[in-house]
Short mmCIF file of C-alpha atoms and ligand atoms in Angstrom, two decimals:
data_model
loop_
_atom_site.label_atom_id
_atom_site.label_comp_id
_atom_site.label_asym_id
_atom_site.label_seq_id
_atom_site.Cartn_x
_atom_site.Cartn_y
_atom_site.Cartn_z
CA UNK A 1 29.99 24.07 8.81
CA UNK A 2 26.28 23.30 7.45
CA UNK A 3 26.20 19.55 7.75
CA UNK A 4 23.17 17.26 6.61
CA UNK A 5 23.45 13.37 8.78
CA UNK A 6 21.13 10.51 7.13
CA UNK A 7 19.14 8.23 9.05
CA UNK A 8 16.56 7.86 12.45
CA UNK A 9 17.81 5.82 14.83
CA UNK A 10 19.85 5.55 18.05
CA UNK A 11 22.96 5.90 15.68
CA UNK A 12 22.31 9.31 14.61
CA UNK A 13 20.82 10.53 17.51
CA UNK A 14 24.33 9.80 19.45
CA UNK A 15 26.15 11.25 16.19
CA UNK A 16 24.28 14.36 16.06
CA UNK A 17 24.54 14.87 19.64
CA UNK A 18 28.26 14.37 19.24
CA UNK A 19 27.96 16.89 16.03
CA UNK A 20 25.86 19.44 17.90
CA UNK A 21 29.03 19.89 20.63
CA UNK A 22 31.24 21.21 17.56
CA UNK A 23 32.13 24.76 17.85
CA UNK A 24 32.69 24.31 13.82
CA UNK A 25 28.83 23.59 13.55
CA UNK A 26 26.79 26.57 12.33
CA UNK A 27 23.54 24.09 11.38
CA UNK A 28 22.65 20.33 11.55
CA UNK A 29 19.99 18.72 9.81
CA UNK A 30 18.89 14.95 10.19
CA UNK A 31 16.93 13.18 7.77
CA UNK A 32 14.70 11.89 8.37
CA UNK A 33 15.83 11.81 12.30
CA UNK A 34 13.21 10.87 15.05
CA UNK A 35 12.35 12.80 18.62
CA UNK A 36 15.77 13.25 20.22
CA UNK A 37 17.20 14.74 16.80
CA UNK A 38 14.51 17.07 16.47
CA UNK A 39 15.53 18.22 19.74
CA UNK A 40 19.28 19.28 18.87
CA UNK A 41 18.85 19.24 15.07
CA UNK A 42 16.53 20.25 12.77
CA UNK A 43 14.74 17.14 11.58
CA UNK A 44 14.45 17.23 7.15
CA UNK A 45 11.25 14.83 6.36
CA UNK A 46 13.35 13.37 3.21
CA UNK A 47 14.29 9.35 2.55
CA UNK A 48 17.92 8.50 2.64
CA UNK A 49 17.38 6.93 -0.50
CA UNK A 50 15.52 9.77 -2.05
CA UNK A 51 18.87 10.86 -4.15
CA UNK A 52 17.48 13.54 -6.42
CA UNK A 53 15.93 14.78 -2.92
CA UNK A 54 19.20 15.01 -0.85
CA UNK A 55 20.79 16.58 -3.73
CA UNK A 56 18.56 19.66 -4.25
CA UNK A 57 18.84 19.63 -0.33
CA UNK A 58 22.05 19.91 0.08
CA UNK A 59 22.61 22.66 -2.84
CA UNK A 60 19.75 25.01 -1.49
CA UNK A 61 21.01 24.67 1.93
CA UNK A 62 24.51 24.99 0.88
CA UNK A 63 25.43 21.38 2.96
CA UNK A 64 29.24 21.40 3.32
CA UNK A 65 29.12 17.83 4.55
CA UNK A 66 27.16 14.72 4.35
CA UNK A 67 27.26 12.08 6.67
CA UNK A 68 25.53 8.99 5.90
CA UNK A 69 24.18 6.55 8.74
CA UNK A 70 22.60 3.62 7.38
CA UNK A 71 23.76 1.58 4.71
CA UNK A 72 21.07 1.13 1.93
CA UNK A 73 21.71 4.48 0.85
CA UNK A 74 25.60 3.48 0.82
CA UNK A 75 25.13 0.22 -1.14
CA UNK A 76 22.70 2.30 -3.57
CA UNK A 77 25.43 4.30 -4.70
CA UNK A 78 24.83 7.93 -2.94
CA UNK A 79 28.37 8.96 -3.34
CA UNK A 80 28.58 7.57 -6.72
CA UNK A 81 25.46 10.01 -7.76
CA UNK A 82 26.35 12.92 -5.97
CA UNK A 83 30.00 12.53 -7.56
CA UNK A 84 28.21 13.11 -10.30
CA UNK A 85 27.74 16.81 -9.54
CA UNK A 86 30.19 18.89 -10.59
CA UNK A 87 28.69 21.66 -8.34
CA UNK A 88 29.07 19.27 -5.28
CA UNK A 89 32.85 18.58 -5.35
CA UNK A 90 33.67 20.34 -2.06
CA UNK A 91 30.86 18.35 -0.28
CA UNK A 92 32.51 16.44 2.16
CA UNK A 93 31.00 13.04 2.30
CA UNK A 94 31.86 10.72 5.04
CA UNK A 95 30.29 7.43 2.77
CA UNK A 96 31.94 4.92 0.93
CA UNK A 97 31.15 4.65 -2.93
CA UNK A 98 28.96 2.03 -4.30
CA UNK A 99 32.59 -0.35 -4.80
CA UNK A 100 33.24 -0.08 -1.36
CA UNK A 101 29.59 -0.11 -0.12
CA UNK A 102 29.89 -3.99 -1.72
CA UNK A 103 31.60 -5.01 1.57
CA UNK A 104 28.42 -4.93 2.99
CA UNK A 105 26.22 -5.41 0.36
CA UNK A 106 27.38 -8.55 -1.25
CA UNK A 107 28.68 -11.37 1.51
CA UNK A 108 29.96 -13.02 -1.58
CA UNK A 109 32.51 -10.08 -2.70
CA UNK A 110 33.37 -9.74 0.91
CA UNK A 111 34.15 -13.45 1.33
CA UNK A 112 35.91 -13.06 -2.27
CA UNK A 113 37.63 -10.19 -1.15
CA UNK A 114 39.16 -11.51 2.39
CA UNK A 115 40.28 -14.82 0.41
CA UNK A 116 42.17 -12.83 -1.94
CA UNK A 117 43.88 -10.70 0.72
CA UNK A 118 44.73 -13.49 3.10
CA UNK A 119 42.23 -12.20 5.82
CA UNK A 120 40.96 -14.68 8.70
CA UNK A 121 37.65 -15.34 7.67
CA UNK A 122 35.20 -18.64 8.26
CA UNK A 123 35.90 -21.43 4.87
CA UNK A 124 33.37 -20.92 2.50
CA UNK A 125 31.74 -21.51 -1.02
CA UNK A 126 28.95 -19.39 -2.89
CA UNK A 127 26.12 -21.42 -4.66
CA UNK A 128 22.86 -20.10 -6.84
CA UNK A 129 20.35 -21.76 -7.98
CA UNK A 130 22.20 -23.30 -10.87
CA UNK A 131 23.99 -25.37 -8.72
CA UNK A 132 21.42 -25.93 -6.01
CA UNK A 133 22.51 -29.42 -6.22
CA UNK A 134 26.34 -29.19 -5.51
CA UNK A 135 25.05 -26.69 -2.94
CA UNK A 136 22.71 -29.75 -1.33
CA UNK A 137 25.81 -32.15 -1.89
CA UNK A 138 28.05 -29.31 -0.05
CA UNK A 139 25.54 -29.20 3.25
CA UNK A 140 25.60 -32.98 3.14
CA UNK A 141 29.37 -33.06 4.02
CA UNK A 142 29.41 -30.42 6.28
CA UNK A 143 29.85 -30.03 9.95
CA UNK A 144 27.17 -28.97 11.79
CA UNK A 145 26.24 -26.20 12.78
CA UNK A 146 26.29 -24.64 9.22
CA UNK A 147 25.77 -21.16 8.49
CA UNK A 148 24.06 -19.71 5.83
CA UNK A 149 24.06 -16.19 4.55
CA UNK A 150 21.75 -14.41 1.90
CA UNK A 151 24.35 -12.30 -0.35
CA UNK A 152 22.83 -9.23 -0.44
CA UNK A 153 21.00 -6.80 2.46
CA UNK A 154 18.42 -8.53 4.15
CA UNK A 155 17.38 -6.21 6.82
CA UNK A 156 20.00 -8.56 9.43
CA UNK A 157 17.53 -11.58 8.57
CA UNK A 158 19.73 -13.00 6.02
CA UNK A 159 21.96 -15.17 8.39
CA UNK A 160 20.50 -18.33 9.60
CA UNK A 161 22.39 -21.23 11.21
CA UNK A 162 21.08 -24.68 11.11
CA UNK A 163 22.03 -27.30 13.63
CA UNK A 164 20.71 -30.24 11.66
CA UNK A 165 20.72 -30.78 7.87
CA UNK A 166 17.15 -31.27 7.04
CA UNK A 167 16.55 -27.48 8.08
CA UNK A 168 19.81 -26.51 6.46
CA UNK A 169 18.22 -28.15 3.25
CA UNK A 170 14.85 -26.77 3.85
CA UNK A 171 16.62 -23.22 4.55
CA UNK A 172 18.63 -23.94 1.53
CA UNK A 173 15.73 -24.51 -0.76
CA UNK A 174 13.99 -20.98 0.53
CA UNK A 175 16.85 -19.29 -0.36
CA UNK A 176 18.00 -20.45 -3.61
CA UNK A 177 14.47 -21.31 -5.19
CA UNK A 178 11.73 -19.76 -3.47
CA UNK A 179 13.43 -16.36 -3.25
CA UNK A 180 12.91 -15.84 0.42
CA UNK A 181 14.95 -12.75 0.49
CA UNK A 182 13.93 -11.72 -2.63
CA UNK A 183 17.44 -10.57 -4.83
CA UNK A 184 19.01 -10.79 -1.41
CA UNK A 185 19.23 -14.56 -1.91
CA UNK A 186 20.12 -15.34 -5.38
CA UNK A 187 23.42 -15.84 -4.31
CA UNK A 188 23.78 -17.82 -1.15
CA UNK A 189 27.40 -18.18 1.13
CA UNK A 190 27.30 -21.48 2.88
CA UNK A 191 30.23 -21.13 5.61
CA UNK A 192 31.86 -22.93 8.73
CA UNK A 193 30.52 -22.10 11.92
CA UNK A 194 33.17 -20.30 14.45
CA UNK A 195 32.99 -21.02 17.74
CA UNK A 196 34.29 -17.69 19.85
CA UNK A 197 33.32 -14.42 21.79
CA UNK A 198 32.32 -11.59 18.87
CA UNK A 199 33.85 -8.03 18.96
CA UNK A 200 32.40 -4.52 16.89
CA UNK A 201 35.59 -2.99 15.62
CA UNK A 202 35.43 0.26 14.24
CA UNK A 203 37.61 2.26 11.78
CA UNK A 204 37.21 5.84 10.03
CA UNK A 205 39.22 6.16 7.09
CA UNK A 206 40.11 8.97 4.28
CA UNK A 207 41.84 6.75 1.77
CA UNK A 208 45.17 6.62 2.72
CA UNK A 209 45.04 6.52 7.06
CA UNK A 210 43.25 5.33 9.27
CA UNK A 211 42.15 5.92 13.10
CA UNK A 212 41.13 3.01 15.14
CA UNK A 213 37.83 4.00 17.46
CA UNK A 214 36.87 2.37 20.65
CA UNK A 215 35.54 -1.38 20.25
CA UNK A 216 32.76 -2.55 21.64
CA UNK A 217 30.41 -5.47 22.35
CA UNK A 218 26.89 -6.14 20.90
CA UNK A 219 23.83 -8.36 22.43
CA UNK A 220 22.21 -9.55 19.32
CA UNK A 221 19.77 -12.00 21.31
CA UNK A 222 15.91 -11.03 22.75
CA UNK A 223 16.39 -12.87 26.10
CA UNK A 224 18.57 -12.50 28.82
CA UNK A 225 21.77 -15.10 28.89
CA UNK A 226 21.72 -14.52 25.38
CA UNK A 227 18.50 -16.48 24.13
CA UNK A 228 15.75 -15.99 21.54
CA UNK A 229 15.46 -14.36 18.50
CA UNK A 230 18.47 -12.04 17.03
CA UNK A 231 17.40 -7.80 17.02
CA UNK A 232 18.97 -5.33 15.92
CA UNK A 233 21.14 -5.11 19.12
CA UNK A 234 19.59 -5.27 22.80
CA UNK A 235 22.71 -2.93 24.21
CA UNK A 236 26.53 -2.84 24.52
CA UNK A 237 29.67 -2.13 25.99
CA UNK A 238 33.16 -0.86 25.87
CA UNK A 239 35.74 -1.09 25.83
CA UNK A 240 35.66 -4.58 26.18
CA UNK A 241 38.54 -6.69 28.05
CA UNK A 242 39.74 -9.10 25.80
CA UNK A 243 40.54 -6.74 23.38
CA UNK A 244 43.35 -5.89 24.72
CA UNK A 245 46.90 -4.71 23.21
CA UNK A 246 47.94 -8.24 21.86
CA UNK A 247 44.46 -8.91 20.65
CA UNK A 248 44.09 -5.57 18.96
CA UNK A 249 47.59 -5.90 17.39
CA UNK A 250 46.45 -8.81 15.35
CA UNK A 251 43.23 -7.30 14.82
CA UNK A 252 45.08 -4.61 13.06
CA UNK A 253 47.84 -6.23 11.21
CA UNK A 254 45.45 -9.43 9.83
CA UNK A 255 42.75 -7.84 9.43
CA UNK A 256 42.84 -4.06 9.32
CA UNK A 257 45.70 -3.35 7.35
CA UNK A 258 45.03 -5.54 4.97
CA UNK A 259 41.64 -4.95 3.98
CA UNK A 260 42.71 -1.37 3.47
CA UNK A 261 45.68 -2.58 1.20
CA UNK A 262 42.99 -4.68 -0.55
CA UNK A 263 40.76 -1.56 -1.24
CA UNK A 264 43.60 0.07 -2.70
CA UNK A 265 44.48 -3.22 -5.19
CA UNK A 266 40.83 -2.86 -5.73
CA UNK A 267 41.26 1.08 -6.83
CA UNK A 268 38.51 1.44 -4.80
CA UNK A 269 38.68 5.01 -2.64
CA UNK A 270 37.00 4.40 0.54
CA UNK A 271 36.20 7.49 2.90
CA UNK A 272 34.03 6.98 5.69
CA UNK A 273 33.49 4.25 8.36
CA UNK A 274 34.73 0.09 8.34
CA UNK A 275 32.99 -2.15 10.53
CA UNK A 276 34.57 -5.45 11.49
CA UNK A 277 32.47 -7.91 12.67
CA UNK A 278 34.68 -10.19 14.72
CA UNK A 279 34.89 -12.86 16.67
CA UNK A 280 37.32 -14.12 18.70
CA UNK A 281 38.57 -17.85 18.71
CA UNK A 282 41.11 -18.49 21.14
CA UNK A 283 43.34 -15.60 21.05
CA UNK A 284 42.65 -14.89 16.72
CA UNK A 285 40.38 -12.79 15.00
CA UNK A 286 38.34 -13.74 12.27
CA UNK A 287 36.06 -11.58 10.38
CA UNK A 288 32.57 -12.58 10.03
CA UNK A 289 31.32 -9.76 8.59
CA UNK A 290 32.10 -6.08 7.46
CA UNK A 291 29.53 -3.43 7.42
CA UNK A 292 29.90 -0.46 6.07
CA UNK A 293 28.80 2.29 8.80
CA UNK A 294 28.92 2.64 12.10
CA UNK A 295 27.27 0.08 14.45
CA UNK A 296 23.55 0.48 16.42
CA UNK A 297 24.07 0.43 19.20
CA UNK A 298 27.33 0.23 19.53
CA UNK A 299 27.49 4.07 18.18
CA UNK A 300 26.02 5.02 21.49
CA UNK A 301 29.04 3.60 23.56
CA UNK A 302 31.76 4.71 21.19
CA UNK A 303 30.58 8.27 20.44
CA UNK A 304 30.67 8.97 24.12
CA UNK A 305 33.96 7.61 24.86
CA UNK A 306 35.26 10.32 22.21
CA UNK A 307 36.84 13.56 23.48
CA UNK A 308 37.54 14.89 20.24
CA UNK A 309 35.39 17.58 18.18
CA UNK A 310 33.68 15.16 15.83
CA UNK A 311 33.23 17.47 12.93
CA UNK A 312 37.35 18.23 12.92
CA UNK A 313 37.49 14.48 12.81
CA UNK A 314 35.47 14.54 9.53
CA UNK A 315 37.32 17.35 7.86
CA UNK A 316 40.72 15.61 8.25
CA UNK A 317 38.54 12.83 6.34
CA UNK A 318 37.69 15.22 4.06
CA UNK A 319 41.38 17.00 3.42
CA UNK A 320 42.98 13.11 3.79
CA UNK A 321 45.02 14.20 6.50
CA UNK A 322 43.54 12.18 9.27
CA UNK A 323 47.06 11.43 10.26
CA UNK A 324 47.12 14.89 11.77
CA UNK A 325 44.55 14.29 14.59
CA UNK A 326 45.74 12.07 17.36
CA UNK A 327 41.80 10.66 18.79
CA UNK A 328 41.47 11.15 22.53
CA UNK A 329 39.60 8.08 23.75
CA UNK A 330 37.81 8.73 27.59
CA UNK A 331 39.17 5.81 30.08
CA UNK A 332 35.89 5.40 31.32
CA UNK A 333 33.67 3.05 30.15
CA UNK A 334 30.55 3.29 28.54
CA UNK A 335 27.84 1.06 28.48
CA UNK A 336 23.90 1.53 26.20
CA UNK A 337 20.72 -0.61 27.26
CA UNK A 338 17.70 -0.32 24.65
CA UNK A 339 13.99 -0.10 25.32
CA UNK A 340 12.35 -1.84 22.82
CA UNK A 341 8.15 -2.33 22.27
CA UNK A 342 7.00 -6.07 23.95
CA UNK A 343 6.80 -8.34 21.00
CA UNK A 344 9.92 -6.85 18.64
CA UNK A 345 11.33 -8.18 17.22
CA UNK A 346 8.08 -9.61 15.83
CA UNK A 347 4.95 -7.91 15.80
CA UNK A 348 4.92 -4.69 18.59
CA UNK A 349 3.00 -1.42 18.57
CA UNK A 350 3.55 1.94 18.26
CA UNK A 351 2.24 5.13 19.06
CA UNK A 352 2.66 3.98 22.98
CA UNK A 353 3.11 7.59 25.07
CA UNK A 354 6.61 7.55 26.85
CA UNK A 355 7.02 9.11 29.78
CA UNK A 356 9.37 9.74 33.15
CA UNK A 357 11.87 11.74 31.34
CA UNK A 358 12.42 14.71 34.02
CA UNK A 359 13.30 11.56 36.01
CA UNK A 360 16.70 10.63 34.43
CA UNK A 361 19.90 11.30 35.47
CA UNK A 362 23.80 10.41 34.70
CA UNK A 363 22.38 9.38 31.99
CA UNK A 364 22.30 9.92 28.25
CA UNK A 365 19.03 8.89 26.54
CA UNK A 366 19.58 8.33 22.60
CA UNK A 367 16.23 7.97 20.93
CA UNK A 368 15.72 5.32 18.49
CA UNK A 369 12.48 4.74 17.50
CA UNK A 370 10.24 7.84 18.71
CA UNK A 371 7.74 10.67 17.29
CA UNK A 372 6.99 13.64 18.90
CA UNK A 373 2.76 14.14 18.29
CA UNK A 374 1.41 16.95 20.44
CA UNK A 375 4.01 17.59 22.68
CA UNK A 376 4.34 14.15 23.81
CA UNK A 377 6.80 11.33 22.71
CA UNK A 378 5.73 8.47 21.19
CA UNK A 379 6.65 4.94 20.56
CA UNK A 380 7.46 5.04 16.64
CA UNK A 381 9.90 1.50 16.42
CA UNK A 382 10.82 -1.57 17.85
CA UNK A 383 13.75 -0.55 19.05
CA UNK A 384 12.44 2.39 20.93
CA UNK A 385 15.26 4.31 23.01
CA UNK A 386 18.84 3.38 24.10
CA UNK A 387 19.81 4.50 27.49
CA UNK A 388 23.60 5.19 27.83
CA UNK A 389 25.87 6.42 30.10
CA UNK A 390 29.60 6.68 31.04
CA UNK A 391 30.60 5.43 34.67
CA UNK A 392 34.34 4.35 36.64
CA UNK A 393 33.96 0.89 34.74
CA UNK A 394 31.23 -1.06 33.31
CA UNK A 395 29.05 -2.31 36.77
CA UNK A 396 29.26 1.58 37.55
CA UNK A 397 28.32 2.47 33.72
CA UNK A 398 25.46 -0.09 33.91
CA UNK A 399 23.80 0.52 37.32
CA UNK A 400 23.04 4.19 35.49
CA UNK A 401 21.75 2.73 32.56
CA UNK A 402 19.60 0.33 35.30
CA UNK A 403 18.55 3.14 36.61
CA UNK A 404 17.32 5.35 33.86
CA UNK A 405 16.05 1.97 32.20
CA UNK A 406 13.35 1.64 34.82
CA UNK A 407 12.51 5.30 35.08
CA UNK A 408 11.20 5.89 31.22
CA UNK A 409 7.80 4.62 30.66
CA UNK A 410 5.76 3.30 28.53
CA UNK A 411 3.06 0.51 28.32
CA UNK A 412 4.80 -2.31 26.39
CA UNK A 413 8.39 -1.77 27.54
CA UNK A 414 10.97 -4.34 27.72
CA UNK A 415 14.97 -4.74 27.94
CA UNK A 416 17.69 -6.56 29.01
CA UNK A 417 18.84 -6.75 32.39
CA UNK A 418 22.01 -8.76 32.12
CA UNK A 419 24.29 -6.39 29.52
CA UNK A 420 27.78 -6.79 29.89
CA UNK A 421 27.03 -10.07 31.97
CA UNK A 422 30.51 -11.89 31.27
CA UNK A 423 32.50 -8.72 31.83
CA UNK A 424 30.81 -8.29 35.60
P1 LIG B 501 24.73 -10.72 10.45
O1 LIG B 501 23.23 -10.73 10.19
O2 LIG B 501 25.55 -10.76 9.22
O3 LIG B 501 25.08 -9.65 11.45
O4 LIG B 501 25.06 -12.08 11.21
C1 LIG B 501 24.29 -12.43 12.28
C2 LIG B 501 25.04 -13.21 13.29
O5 LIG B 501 25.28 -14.52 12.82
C3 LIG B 501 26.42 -12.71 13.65
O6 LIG B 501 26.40 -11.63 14.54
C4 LIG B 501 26.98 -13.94 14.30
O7 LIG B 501 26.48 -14.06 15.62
C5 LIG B 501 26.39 -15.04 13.48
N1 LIG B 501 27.36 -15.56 12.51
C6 LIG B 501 27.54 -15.17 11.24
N2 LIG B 501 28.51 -15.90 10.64
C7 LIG B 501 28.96 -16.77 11.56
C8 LIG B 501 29.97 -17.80 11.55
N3 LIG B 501 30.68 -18.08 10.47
N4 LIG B 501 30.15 -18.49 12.69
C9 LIG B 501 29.41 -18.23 13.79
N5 LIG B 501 28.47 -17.30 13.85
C10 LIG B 501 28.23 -16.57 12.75
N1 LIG B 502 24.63 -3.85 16.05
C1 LIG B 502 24.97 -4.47 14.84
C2 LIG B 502 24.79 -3.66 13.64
O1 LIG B 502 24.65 -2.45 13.69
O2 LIG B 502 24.79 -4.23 12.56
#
């Protein structure tokens, strides 16, 4: 199987390394992929987004399956225009179409959507500019905090939550008249703030099953105790103990099930990846988000706790018979810290020389942002390299992570000492 995986960071490093253990894998190439790929794959120096591109790629190469990571190229429609191919009908794509890439691309069809279906979501209402006023009048009689959500992708800036009104109003304004997320924020979701521990869920379906991966836990915040700015995700864990039987019961039955009912009302055929942004509030689940790929970087604890050959996973995607594979999760646990450059998630530098690598051990090192120059690896993102590994339970899973944390180097390094904190 000749297989072609979009995207560079700590995602699709841990998926191709995952990929590259298939004995059904005869080539893997990563676009546009970063150091670590390079080192198991054969990086392809083409955008995700560059559809005509990946097209005459994957016919000259003779790609049997495309997996997409990130999800601009999934809200853009790749499926849609590669559909459009009659030459690329056995392509196996594990990416949703443009319909179901609006789960993640529009906050205010997903809101739409969950309402509809009777899924446990936060109360909200959708404003634009035509009704900035009503929108004003709406903050007004709100409860604080309030939360406020750009409809369309934002890069993960387009969340903000106000604890008094005068910035909600001020935030409000940016939005809705000043454009401050350009198209993003046309459309704005005002909702109610839930109070609760969050949870990455993750499901792969073909269209008609479904197979429920590991969860895990994110750490959104900068600082340590959970403090500062939000990233792109400071490390995580799994599995993670709350989410136990009962908990995952309900997860499936309120929210699960149903959303994949609702895709179906929708006539919307959804193969590849769900991601259920939850959060728990005492005992329920509510959704506060869906994304439409798999989670950075919570990939790099899931992937690992996999035993089963990946690309079999993704045929019985393919075929629709995902029913037929029964997934083999580890009992360990698995746990990721990322190195990130001092200053992300603001202004950081790259191009910083990393080194210590001969110096890790029990210890899987997923690279994020990184460029190989000269023989040496470079600094090439904010979020520079996640450290995972597998251990007994999550203090033995982390004290490896600890470990191979401190022995990479490079001038500007920082991360988070205190992943997994509440579960220790
Ligand atoms: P997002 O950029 O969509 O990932 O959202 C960023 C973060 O905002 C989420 O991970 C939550 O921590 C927080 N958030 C979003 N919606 C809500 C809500 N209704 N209540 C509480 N926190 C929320
Ligand atoms: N770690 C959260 C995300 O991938 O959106």
């Amino acid at each position: 199987m000749k297989i072609l995986l979009l995207g560079s960071g700590g995602r699709e490093h841990a998926l191709a390394w995952k990929l590259s253990q298939s004995k059904k894998l005869s080539k893997l190439y990563v676009a546009q992929g970063n150091a670590g790929t390079a080192q198991i794959a054969e990086n392809v120096d083409i955008s995700p987004t560059d559809f005509q591109k990946i097209e005459s790629f994957i016919i000259k190469n003779q790609i049997e399956m495309l997996i997409v990571g990130p999800e601009e190229p999934l809200v853009k429609g790749i499926r849609n225009y590669l559909q459009k191919n009659k030459n690329l009908e056995h392509l196996i794509m594990i990416a949703p179409d443009e319909n179901g890439a609006k789960l993640e691309g529009s906050k205010d069809f997903a809101k739409e959507f969950m309402q509809k279906n009777s899924i446990p979501t936060a109360k909200y209402k959708t404003f634009t500019a035509d009704n900035y006023q009503e929108a004003v009048e709406y903050i007004k009689n709100h409860s604080l905090p309030i939360v406020l959500k750009a409809d369309g992708l934002a890069a993960g800036k387009g969340v903000i939550i106000p604890t008094d009104y005068i910035t909600a109003e001020n935030n409000l304004r940016m939005m809705l008249l000043e454009n401050q997320f350009g198209e993003a924020s046309k459309k704005v979701v005002i909702e109610e703030f839930l109070e609760g521990i969050e949870l990455s869920v993750f499901v792969l379906t073909d269209g008609k099953n479904y197979m429920l991966l590991p969860e895990a836990k994110d750490y959104k915040r900068i600082g340590e105790g959970d403090t500062g700015l939000n990233t792109g995700g400071m490390g995580a864990v799994s599995p993670v103990s709350f989410a136990n039987n009962i908990f995952l019961d309900k997860v499936k039955k309120q929210i699960i099930e149903p959303t994949l009912q609702g895709l179906k009302n929708e006539n919307i055929d959804y193969q590849g990846f769900i991601f259920f942004g939850l959060i728990n509030v005492k005992g329920n689940p509510y959704v506060i988000e869906y994304n439409v790929r798999l989670g950075d970087p919570e990939t790099e604890v899931v992937i690992p706790r996999i035993d089963n050959d990946l690309v079999e996973i993704f045929e019985a995607v393919g075929k629709r018979n995902l029913d037929t594979i029964k997934l083999k999760i580890k009992s360990q646990s698995a746990t990721t810290i990322m190195l990130v450059a001092g200053g992300y998630p603001e202004q950081y530098e790259k191009g910083e020389e990393m080194t210590g690598w001969e110096n890790l051990k029990n210890v899987m090192a997923f690279h994020a942002g990184t460029i190989e120059k000269d023989g040496k690896i470079l600094t090439n993102g904010g979020r520079v390299l996640a450290i995972a590994a597998l251990g007994n339970d999550l203090e033995d899973a982390l004290e490896k992570c600890r470990y191979g944390a401190d022995k990479i180097k490079f001038d500007s390094k920082y991360f988070r000492k205190d992943i997994g904190y509440e579960f220790l």
